[in-house]
Tab-separated table of C-alpha atoms in Angstrom:
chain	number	residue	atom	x	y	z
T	1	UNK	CA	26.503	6.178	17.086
T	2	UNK	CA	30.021	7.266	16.501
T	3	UNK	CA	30.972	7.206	20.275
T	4	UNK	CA	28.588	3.737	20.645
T	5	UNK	CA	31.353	2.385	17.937
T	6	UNK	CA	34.265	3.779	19.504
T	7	UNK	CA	32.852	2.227	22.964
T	8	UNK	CA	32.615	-1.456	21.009
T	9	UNK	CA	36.221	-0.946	19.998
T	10	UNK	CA	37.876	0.093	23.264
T	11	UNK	CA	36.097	-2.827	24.784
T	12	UNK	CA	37.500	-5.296	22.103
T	13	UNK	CA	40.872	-4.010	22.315
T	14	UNK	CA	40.725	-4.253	26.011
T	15	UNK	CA	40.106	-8.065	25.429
T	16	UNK	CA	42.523	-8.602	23.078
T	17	UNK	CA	45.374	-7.073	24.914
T	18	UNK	CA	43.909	-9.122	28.364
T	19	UNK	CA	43.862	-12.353	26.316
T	20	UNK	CA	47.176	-11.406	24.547
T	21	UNK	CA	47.335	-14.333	21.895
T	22	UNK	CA	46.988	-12.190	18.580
T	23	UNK	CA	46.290	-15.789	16.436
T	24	UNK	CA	43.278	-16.154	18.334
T	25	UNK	CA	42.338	-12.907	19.532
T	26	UNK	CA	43.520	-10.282	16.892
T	27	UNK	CA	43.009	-6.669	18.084
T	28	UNK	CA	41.219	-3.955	16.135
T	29	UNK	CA	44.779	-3.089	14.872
T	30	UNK	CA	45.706	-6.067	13.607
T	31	UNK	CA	42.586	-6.588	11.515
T	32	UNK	CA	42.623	-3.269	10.152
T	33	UNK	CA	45.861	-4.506	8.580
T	34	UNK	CA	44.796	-7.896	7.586
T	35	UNK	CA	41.750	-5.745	5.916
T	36	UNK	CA	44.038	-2.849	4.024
T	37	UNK	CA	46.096	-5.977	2.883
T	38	UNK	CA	43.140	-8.041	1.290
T	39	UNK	CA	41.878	-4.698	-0.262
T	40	UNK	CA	45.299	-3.535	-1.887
T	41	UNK	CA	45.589	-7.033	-3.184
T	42	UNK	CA	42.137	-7.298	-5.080
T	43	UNK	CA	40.662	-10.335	-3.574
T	44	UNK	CA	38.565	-8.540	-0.380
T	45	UNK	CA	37.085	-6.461	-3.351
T	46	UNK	CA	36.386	-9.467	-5.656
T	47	UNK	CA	35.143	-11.808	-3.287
T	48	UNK	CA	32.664	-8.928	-1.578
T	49	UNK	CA	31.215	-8.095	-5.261
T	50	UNK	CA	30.491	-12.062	-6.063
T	51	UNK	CA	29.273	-12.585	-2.571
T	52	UNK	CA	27.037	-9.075	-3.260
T	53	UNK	CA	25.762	-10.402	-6.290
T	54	UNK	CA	24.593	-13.838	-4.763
T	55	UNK	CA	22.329	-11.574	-2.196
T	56	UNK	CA	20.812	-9.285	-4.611
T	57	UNK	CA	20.044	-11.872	-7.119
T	58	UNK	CA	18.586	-14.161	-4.429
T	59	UNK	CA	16.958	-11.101	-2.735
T	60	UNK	CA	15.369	-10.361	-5.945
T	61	UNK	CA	13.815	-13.476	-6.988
T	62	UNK	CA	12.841	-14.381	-3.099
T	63	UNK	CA	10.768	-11.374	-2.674
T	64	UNK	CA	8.830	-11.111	-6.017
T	65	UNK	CA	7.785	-15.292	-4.794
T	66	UNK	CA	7.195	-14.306	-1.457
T	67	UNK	CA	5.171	-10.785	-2.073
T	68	UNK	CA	3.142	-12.774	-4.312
T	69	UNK	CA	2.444	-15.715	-2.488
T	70	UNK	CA	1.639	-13.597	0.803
T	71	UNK	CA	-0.563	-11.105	-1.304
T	72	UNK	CA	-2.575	-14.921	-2.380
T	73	UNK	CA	-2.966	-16.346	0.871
T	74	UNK	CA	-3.543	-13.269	2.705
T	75	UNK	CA	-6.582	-12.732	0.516
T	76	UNK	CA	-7.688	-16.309	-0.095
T	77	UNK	CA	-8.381	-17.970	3.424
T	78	UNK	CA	-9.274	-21.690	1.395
T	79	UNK	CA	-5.408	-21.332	-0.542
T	80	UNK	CA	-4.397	-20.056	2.967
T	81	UNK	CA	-5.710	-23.040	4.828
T	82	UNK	CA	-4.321	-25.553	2.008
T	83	UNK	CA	-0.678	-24.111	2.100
T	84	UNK	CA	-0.144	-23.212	5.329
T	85	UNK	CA	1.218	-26.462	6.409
T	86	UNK	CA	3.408	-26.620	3.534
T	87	UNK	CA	4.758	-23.215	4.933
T	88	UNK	CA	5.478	-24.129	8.086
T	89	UNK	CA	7.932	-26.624	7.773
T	90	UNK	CA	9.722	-24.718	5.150
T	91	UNK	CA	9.740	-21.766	7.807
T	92	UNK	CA	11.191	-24.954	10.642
T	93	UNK	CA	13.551	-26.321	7.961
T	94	UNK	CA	16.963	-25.435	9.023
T	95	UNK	CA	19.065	-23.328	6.230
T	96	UNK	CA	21.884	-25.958	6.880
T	97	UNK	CA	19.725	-29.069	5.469
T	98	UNK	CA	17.933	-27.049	2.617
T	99	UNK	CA	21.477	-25.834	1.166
T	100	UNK	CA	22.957	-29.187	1.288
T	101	UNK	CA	20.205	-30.728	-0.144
T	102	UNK	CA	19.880	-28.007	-3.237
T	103	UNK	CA	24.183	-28.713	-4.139
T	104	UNK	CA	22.789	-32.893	-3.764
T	105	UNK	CA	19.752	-32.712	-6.222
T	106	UNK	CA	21.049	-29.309	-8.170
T	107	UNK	CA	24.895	-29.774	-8.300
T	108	UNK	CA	27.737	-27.602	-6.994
T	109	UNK	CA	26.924	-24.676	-9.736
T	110	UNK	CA	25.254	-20.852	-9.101
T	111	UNK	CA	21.572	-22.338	-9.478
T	112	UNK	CA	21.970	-24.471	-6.418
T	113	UNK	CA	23.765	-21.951	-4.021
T	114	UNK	CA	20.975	-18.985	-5.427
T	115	UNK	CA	18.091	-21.485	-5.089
T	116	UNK	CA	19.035	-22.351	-1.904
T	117	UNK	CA	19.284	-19.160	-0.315
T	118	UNK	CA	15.227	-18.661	-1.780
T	119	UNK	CA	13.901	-21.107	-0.468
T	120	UNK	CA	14.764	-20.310	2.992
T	121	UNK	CA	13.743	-16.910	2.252
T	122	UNK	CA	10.635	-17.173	0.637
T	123	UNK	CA	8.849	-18.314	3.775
T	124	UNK	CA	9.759	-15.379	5.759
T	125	UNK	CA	8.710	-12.449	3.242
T	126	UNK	CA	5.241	-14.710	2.529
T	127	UNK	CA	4.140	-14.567	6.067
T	128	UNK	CA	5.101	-11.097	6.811
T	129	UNK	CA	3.178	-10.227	3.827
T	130	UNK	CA	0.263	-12.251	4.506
T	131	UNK	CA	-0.409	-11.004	7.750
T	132	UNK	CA	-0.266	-7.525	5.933
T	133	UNK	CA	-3.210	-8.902	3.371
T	134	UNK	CA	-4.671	-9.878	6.349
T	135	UNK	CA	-4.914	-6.081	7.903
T	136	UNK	CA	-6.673	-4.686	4.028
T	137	UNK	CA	-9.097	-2.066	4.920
T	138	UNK	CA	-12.212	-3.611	4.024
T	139	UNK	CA	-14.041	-0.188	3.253
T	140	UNK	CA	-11.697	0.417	0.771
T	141	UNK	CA	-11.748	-3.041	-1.014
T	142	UNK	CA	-15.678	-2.197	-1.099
T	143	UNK	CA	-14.889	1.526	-2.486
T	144	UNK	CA	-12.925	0.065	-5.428
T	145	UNK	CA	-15.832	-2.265	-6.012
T	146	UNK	CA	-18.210	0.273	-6.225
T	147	UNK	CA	-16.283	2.623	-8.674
T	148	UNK	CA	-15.915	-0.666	-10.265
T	149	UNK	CA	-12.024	-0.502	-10.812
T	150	UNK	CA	-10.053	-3.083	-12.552
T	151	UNK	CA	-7.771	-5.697	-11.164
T	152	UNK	CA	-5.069	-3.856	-11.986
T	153	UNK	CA	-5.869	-0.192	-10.591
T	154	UNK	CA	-7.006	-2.028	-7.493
T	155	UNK	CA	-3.863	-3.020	-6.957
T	156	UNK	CA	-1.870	-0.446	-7.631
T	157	UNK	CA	-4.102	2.326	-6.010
T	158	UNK	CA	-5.839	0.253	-3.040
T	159	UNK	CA	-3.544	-2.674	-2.114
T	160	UNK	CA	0.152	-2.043	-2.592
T	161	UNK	CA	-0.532	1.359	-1.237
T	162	UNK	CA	-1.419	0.047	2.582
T	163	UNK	CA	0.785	-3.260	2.038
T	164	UNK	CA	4.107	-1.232	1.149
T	165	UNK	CA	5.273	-0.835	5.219
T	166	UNK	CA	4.580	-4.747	5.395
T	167	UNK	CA	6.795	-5.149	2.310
T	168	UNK	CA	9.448	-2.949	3.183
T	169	UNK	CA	9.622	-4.471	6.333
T	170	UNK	CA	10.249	-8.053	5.099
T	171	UNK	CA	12.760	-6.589	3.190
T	172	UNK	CA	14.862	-5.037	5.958
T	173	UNK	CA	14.076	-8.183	7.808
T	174	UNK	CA	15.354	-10.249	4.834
T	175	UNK	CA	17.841	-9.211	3.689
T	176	UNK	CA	19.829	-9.512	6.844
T	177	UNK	CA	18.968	-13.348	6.924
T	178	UNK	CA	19.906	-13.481	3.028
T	179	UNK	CA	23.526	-12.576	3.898
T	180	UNK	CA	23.887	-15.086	6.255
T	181	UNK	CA	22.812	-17.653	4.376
T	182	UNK	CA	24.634	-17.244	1.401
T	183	UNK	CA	27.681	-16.811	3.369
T	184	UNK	CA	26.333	-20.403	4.556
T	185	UNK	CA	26.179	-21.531	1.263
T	186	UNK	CA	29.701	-20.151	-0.132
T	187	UNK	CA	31.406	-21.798	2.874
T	188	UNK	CA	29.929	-25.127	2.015
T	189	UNK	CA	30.036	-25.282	-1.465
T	190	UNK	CA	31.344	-22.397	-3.502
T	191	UNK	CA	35.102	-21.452	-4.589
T	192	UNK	CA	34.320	-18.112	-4.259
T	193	UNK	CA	33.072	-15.167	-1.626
T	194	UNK	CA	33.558	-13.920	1.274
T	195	UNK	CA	31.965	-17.666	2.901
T	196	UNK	CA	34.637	-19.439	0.312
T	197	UNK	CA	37.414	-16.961	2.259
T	198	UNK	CA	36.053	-17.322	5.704
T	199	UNK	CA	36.025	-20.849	5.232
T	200	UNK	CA	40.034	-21.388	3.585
T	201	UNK	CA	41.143	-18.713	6.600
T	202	UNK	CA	39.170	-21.344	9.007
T	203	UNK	CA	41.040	-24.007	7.927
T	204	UNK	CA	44.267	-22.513	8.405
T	205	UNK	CA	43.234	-20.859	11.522
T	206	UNK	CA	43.599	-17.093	10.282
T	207	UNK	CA	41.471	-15.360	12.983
T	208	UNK	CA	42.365	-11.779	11.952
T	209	UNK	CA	41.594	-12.644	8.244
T	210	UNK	CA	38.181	-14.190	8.833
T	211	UNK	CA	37.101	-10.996	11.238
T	212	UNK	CA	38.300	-8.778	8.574
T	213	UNK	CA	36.248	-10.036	5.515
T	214	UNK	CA	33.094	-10.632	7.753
T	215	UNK	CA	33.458	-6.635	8.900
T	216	UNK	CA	33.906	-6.423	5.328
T	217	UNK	CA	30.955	-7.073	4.383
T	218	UNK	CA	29.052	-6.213	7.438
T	219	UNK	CA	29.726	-2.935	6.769
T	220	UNK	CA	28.631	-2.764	3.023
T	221	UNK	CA	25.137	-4.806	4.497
T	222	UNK	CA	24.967	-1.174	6.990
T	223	UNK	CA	25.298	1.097	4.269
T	224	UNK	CA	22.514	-0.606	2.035
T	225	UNK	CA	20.351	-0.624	5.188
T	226	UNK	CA	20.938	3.032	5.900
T	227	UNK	CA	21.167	4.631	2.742
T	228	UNK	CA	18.619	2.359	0.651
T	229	UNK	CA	16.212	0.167	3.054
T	230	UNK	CA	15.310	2.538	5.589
T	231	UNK	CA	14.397	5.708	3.507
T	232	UNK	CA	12.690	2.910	1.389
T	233	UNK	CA	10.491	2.265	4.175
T	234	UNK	CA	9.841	5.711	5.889
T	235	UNK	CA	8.747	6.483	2.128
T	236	UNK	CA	6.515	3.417	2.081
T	237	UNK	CA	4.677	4.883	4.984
T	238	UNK	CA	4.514	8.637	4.589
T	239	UNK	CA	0.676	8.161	3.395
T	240	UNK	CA	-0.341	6.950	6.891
T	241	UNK	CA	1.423	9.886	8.307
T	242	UNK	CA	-0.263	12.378	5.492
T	243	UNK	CA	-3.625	10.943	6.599
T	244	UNK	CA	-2.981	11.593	10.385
């Protein structure tokens, strides 16, 4: 990994110094310093906590609708058959149109660029999980019907159990389209974040700045991916392993 990252930096400065125009082709250097000098001044910091805040909140609320709804249609093929064209074109509709059409009907506020980032999330988690209801062991579903367990057990001790790598997968697959959006969304229509700074660096064509709060934040996206998401999922499916 480490010599993989030193590899991607050679190879950028390498470009930088063939292309040698630093405003539009900033070398690792240069950003570095662009990236010390928005952290010592606050705003890298404050910008990369509201922008943080947007995903998780977002993240939150998309994947309690989406495990729900995926759980529902993966075990009801009639609610299946009656929403699955309403999930397809919000799976087709582009995140551009949805987020401009939340700040039309919502306003420019928090509830439209939040909403706007679930809606375009929802879709993915739902069908991820779905096809996960879809794969239920049906000897167990009959075992829990014979020991007559409640709703509630059932779920907890039968379902979730075999539907947790399906669930931990949409959310390492989510949460990487989250970001993205809601950087989407800040650029258009927030006066804050790291989308609000890559878009006022855009307009006055600050290369080095714009590369140095979208590493910024890249790199906090690694570290919840490697330190929380993916022993998260490995623990999610140690009970297949246990069973082998």
């Amino acid at each position: 990994m480490i010599l993989s990252l030193a590899a991607f930096l050679g190879l950028w400065a390498i470009a930088a110094a063939l292309v040698a125009e630093p405003v539009t082709m900033p070398g690792p250097l240069r950003v570095w310093a662009v990236l010390v000098e928005e952290t010592a001044s606050g705003r890298l910091l404050a910008n990369t906590g509201v922008t943080l805040l947007r995903v998780i909140a977002a993240f939150v609320v998309a994947m309690g609708i989406g495990v729900a709804l995926g759980l529902i249609l993966g075990r009801s093929g009639r609610t299946d058959r009656w929403l699955n064209p309403w999930l397809v074109i919000l799976v087709n509709m582009p995140a551009l149109v949805v987020t401009v059409l939340c700040y039309i009907w919502i306003g420019l506020n928090e509830v439209a660029a939040v909403a706007a980032v679930v809606i375009n999330k929802v879709p993915l988690v739902t069908v991820m999980v779905r096809e996960g209801a879809r794969a239920l062991r049906p000897d167990l579903d009959d075992m829990a019907r014979i020991f007559r367990m409640p709703p509630g057990a059932r779920l907890r001790h039968v379902v979730l159990p075999q539907m947790a790598p399906y669930i931990a997968g949409a959310a390492r697959a989510g949460l990487s389209l989250i970001w993205k959006i809601v950087l989407v969304v800040e650029f258009l229509g927030r006066s804050s974040g790291v989308g609000f700074q890559i878009h006022l660096n855009f307009s006055m064509f600050r290369v080095a700045h714009i590369l140095a709060y979208a590493f910024a934040f890249i790199l906090v996206m690694l570290v919840i991916e490697y330190l929380l998401l993916r022993p998260l999922e490995r623990h999610a499916s140690r009970w297949r392993q246990d069973g082998d």
